[in-house]
Amino acid sequence: MHVCGDSTLNLYPNGKQVGKTLSTHYNFSKMKMKAEGGATFPTIVVQASDTLQKELNSQPADDSILVIVWNGNDYDNDQHQKIIPTSEWSSALQALKEIRESYFPRVLIMSCMDYRRWGCTTQWAIKIRYGHLQLRNEDFLVLPMKILVGDLLPHCYMGDRFHSNKNEAVLDAWEREFHRIAHIATFHCVMPDYGEFLHKHGRYLMMPLVS
């Protein structure tokens, strides 16, 4: 599992990403993670591209999963009136589609648009909701993180709802979330060419219509 995302992946006060502890002590030895404070959707896609080219030599394992954690840093200023897709955002979406097509058929987006949970505005919610729509229109599976963000809420770092303290409860919550992600990616992840595969190889039965 390769995870790229924003600072919701970091644990405080040290600001180190949760993947370091999970890969060492929580049976996620193959997990690789990049987390960047203030990361936007375009910069997270750059993270994914760098991981693919510099760390995997453009040859990820066949069973690899790419997880994008994006929680709307693109819209951190209420005076910023742009609603995506901007040209930069659209280019990032196209780049992610190409990564999925050529390297990671299992790509999931973790993104919570609950503005009350994050302490954001309704304008922020409208913008990130539109981003979700663009992703779903391209057959990306967007997971709302509702269970995880609820579990993390009591453990906010110094009142910052986007950041969590490092403690056992937080680590356990992330562990459960990544197990859910692995299960979903294995059995339910959207594959853009799945219908073509079924048709080409005849992996279906013609059944009579039932009224």
CSV table of C-alpha atoms in Angstrom, one decimal:
chain,number,residue,atom,x,y,z
A,1,MET,CA,0.0,0.0,0.0
A,2,HIS,CA,1.4,3.4,-1.1
A,3,VAL,CA,-0.2,6.4,0.7
A,4,CYS,CA,0.3,10.0,-0.4
A,5,GLY,CA,-1.5,13.0,1.2
A,6,ASP,CA,-1.8,16.0,3.4
A,7,SER,CA,-0.9,16.6,7.1
A,8,THR,CA,-3.9,14.7,8.4
A,9,LEU,CA,-1.6,11.8,8.0
A,10,ASN,CA,0.9,13.3,10.5
A,11,LEU,CA,1.0,12.8,14.3
A,12,TYR,CA,1.9,15.6,16.7
A,13,PRO,CA,3.7,17.2,18.4
A,14,ASN,CA,6.6,15.7,16.3
A,15,GLY,CA,4.7,15.9,13.0
A,16,LYS,CA,5.8,12.5,11.7
A,17,GLN,CA,3.5,10.6,9.4
A,18,VAL,CA,1.5,7.7,10.9
A,19,GLY,CA,2.9,5.3,8.4
A,20,LYS,CA,6.3,5.1,10.2
A,21,THR,CA,4.7,3.7,13.3
A,22,LEU,CA,2.2,1.5,11.4
A,23,SER,CA,4.9,-0.1,9.2
A,24,THR,CA,7.0,-0.8,12.3
A,25,HIS,CA,4.6,-1.9,15.0
A,26,TYR,CA,1.2,-2.6,13.3
A,27,ASN,CA,1.9,-5.2,10.7
A,28,PHE,CA,2.0,-2.8,7.8
A,29,SER,CA,5.6,-3.6,6.9
A,30,LYS,CA,5.0,-2.9,3.2
A,31,MET,CA,3.3,0.4,3.6
A,32,LYS,CA,5.0,3.4,2.1
A,33,MET,CA,3.7,6.9,3.0
A,34,LYS,CA,4.3,10.5,2.0
A,35,ALA,CA,2.6,13.3,3.9
A,36,GLU,CA,3.1,17.0,3.3
A,37,GLY,CA,1.7,19.9,5.4
A,38,GLY,CA,-0.6,22.1,3.3
A,39,ALA,CA,-0.7,19.6,0.4
A,40,THR,CA,-3.3,20.3,-2.3
A,41,PHE,CA,-4.8,17.8,-4.7
A,42,PRO,CA,-2.2,18.7,-7.4
A,43,THR,CA,0.8,18.5,-5.1
A,44,ILE,CA,-0.5,15.1,-3.8
A,45,VAL,CA,-0.6,13.8,-7.3
A,46,VAL,CA,3.0,15.0,-7.7
A,47,GLN,CA,3.9,13.0,-4.6
A,48,ALA,CA,2.3,9.9,-6.2
A,49,SER,CA,4.2,10.5,-9.4
A,50,ASP,CA,7.5,10.9,-7.5
A,51,THR,CA,6.9,7.7,-5.5
A,52,LEU,CA,6.2,5.8,-8.8
A,53,GLN,CA,9.2,7.1,-10.6
A,54,LYS,CA,11.9,7.5,-7.9
A,55,GLU,CA,11.1,4.8,-5.5
A,56,LEU,CA,9.4,2.1,-7.6
A,57,ASN,CA,11.2,2.7,-10.8
A,58,SER,CA,7.8,2.8,-12.5
A,59,GLN,CA,7.3,-0.9,-11.6
A,60,PRO,CA,4.9,-1.2,-8.7
A,61,ALA,CA,3.9,-4.7,-7.6
A,62,ASP,CA,0.8,-6.1,-9.3
A,63,ASP,CA,-1.2,-6.1,-6.0
A,64,SER,CA,-0.2,-2.5,-5.1
A,65,ILE,CA,-2.8,0.0,-3.8
A,66,LEU,CA,-2.4,3.7,-4.2
A,67,VAL,CA,-4.3,5.8,-1.6
A,68,ILE,CA,-4.7,9.5,-1.9
A,69,VAL,CA,-5.6,11.4,1.3
A,70,TRP,CA,-7.0,14.8,0.3
A,71,ASN,CA,-8.9,17.1,2.7
A,72,GLY,CA,-9.3,20.4,0.9
A,73,ASN,CA,-6.1,22.5,1.6
A,74,ASP,CA,-6.8,23.9,-1.9
A,75,TYR,CA,-9.5,26.0,-0.3
A,76,ASP,CA,-8.0,27.1,3.0
A,77,ASN,CA,-8.8,30.8,2.3
A,78,ASP,CA,-12.5,31.8,2.3
A,79,GLN,CA,-11.7,34.8,0.1
A,80,HIS,CA,-10.4,32.4,-2.6
A,81,GLN,CA,-13.5,32.2,-4.8
A,82,LYS,CA,-12.2,29.7,-7.5
A,83,ILE,CA,-14.1,26.5,-7.7
A,84,ILE,CA,-12.3,23.6,-9.4
A,85,PRO,CA,-11.5,22.5,-11.9
A,86,THR,CA,-8.8,25.1,-12.4
A,87,SER,CA,-6.3,24.2,-15.1
A,88,GLU,CA,-3.8,23.0,-12.5
A,89,TRP,CA,-6.5,20.8,-10.8
A,90,SER,CA,-7.7,19.4,-14.2
A,91,SER,CA,-4.1,18.5,-15.2
A,92,ALA,CA,-3.5,16.7,-11.8
A,93,LEU,CA,-6.7,14.7,-12.4
A,94,GLN,CA,-5.5,13.7,-15.8
A,95,ALA,CA,-2.1,12.7,-14.4
A,96,LEU,CA,-3.8,10.6,-11.8
A,97,LYS,CA,-5.9,8.9,-14.5
A,98,GLU,CA,-2.7,8.0,-16.4
A,99,ILE,CA,-1.1,6.6,-13.2
A,100,ARG,CA,-4.1,4.4,-12.7
A,101,GLU,CA,-4.3,3.3,-16.3
A,102,SER,CA,-0.6,2.4,-16.5
A,103,TYR,CA,0.6,1.5,-13.0
A,104,PHE,CA,-2.0,1.4,-10.2
A,105,PRO,CA,-5.4,-0.1,-11.2
A,106,ARG,CA,-6.4,0.2,-7.5
A,107,VAL,CA,-6.5,3.9,-6.6
A,108,LEU,CA,-8.7,5.1,-3.7
A,109,ILE,CA,-9.3,8.7,-2.6
A,110,MET,CA,-9.8,9.3,1.2
A,111,SER,CA,-11.5,12.7,1.5
A,112,CYS,CA,-13.9,14.0,4.1
A,113,MET,CA,-16.2,17.0,3.1
A,114,ASP,CA,-17.9,17.3,6.5
A,115,TYR,CA,-17.2,21.0,7.1
A,116,ARG,CA,-18.6,20.9,10.6
A,117,ARG,CA,-16.1,18.1,11.6
A,118,TRP,CA,-13.2,20.2,10.2
A,119,GLY,CA,-14.5,23.5,11.5
A,120,CYS,CA,-14.7,24.9,7.9
A,121,THR,CA,-17.3,27.0,6.1
A,122,THR,CA,-20.2,26.0,3.9
A,123,GLN,CA,-18.3,27.6,1.0
A,124,TRP,CA,-15.4,25.2,1.6
A,125,ALA,CA,-17.8,22.3,1.6
A,126,ILE,CA,-19.3,23.3,-1.8
A,127,LYS,CA,-15.8,23.5,-3.3
A,128,ILE,CA,-14.6,20.1,-2.0
A,129,ARG,CA,-17.9,18.5,-2.9
A,130,TYR,CA,-17.4,19.6,-6.5
A,131,GLY,CA,-13.9,18.1,-6.4
A,132,HIS,CA,-15.5,14.8,-5.3
A,133,LEU,CA,-17.9,15.0,-8.2
A,134,GLN,CA,-15.1,15.4,-10.7
A,135,LEU,CA,-13.2,12.4,-9.2
A,136,ARG,CA,-16.3,10.2,-9.3
A,137,ASN,CA,-17.0,11.2,-12.9
A,138,GLU,CA,-13.7,9.7,-13.7
A,139,ASP,CA,-14.6,6.4,-11.8
A,140,PHE,CA,-12.4,7.1,-8.8
A,141,LEU,CA,-13.6,5.6,-5.6
A,142,VAL,CA,-13.9,8.4,-3.0
A,143,LEU,CA,-14.1,7.3,0.6
A,144,PRO,CA,-15.6,9.8,3.1
A,145,MET,CA,-13.5,8.7,6.1
A,146,LYS,CA,-16.5,9.1,8.4
A,147,ILE,CA,-15.6,6.4,10.9
A,148,LEU,CA,-11.9,7.5,11.1
A,149,VAL,CA,-12.6,11.3,11.5
A,150,GLY,CA,-15.1,10.5,14.2
A,151,ASP,CA,-12.6,8.3,16.0
A,152,LEU,CA,-9.9,11.0,15.7
A,153,LEU,CA,-12.0,13.9,16.8
A,154,PRO,CA,-11.4,13.5,20.6
A,155,HIS,CA,-7.6,13.5,20.0
A,156,CYS,CA,-7.1,16.8,18.1
A,157,TYR,CA,-3.7,18.4,18.6
A,158,MET,CA,-4.0,21.7,20.4
A,159,GLY,CA,-7.6,22.2,19.1
A,160,ASP,CA,-6.6,21.8,15.4
A,161,ARG,CA,-9.2,19.5,14.0
A,162,PHE,CA,-7.0,18.5,11.0
A,163,HIS,CA,-4.2,17.3,13.2
A,164,SER,CA,-4.1,14.4,15.8
A,165,ASN,CA,-2.0,13.7,18.9
A,166,LYS,CA,0.2,10.6,18.7
A,167,ASN,CA,-1.3,8.0,21.1
A,168,GLU,CA,-2.5,4.4,21.0
A,169,ALA,CA,-6.1,5.3,20.3
A,170,VAL,CA,-5.1,7.3,17.2
A,171,LEU,CA,-2.8,4.6,15.9
A,172,ASP,CA,-5.5,2.0,16.4
A,173,ALA,CA,-8.0,4.2,14.5
A,174,TRP,CA,-5.7,4.5,11.5
A,175,GLU,CA,-4.9,0.8,11.6
A,176,ARG,CA,-8.6,0.0,11.4
A,177,GLU,CA,-9.1,2.5,8.6
A,178,PHE,CA,-6.3,1.1,6.4
A,179,HIS,CA,-7.6,-2.5,7.0
A,180,ARG,CA,-11.0,-1.2,5.7
A,181,ILE,CA,-9.3,0.4,2.7
A,182,ALA,CA,-7.4,-2.8,1.9
A,183,HIS,CA,-10.6,-4.8,2.0
A,184,ILE,CA,-12.5,-2.3,-0.2
A,185,ALA,CA,-9.6,-2.1,-2.7
A,186,THR,CA,-9.4,-5.9,-3.0
A,187,PHE,CA,-13.1,-6.6,-3.5
A,188,HIS,CA,-14.9,-3.4,-4.6
A,189,CYS,CA,-12.4,-1.0,-6.2
A,190,VAL,CA,-13.7,0.5,-9.5
A,191,MET,CA,-11.7,-0.7,-12.5
A,192,PRO,CA,-12.3,1.4,-15.6
A,193,ASP,CA,-11.7,-1.5,-18.0
A,194,TYR,CA,-13.7,-4.1,-16.0
A,195,GLY,CA,-16.6,-4.0,-18.3
A,196,GLU,CA,-14.4,-4.4,-21.3
A,197,PHE,CA,-12.6,-7.4,-19.6
A,198,LEU,CA,-16.0,-9.1,-19.1
A,199,HIS,CA,-17.0,-8.6,-22.7
A,200,LYS,CA,-13.7,-9.6,-24.2
A,201,HIS,CA,-13.3,-12.8,-22.3
A,202,GLY,CA,-17.0,-13.8,-22.1
A,203,ARG,CA,-17.0,-13.7,-18.3
A,204,TYR,CA,-20.8,-13.3,-18.0
A,205,LEU,CA,-24.0,-15.2,-18.6
A,206,MET,CA,-27.0,-13.9,-20.6
A,207,MET,CA,-30.1,-14.2,-18.4
A,208,PRO,CA,-33.7,-13.7,-19.4
A,209,LEU,CA,-35.4,-10.6,-18.2
A,210,VAL,CA,-37.6,-11.1,-15.1
A,211,SER,CA,-40.6,-8.8,-14.6
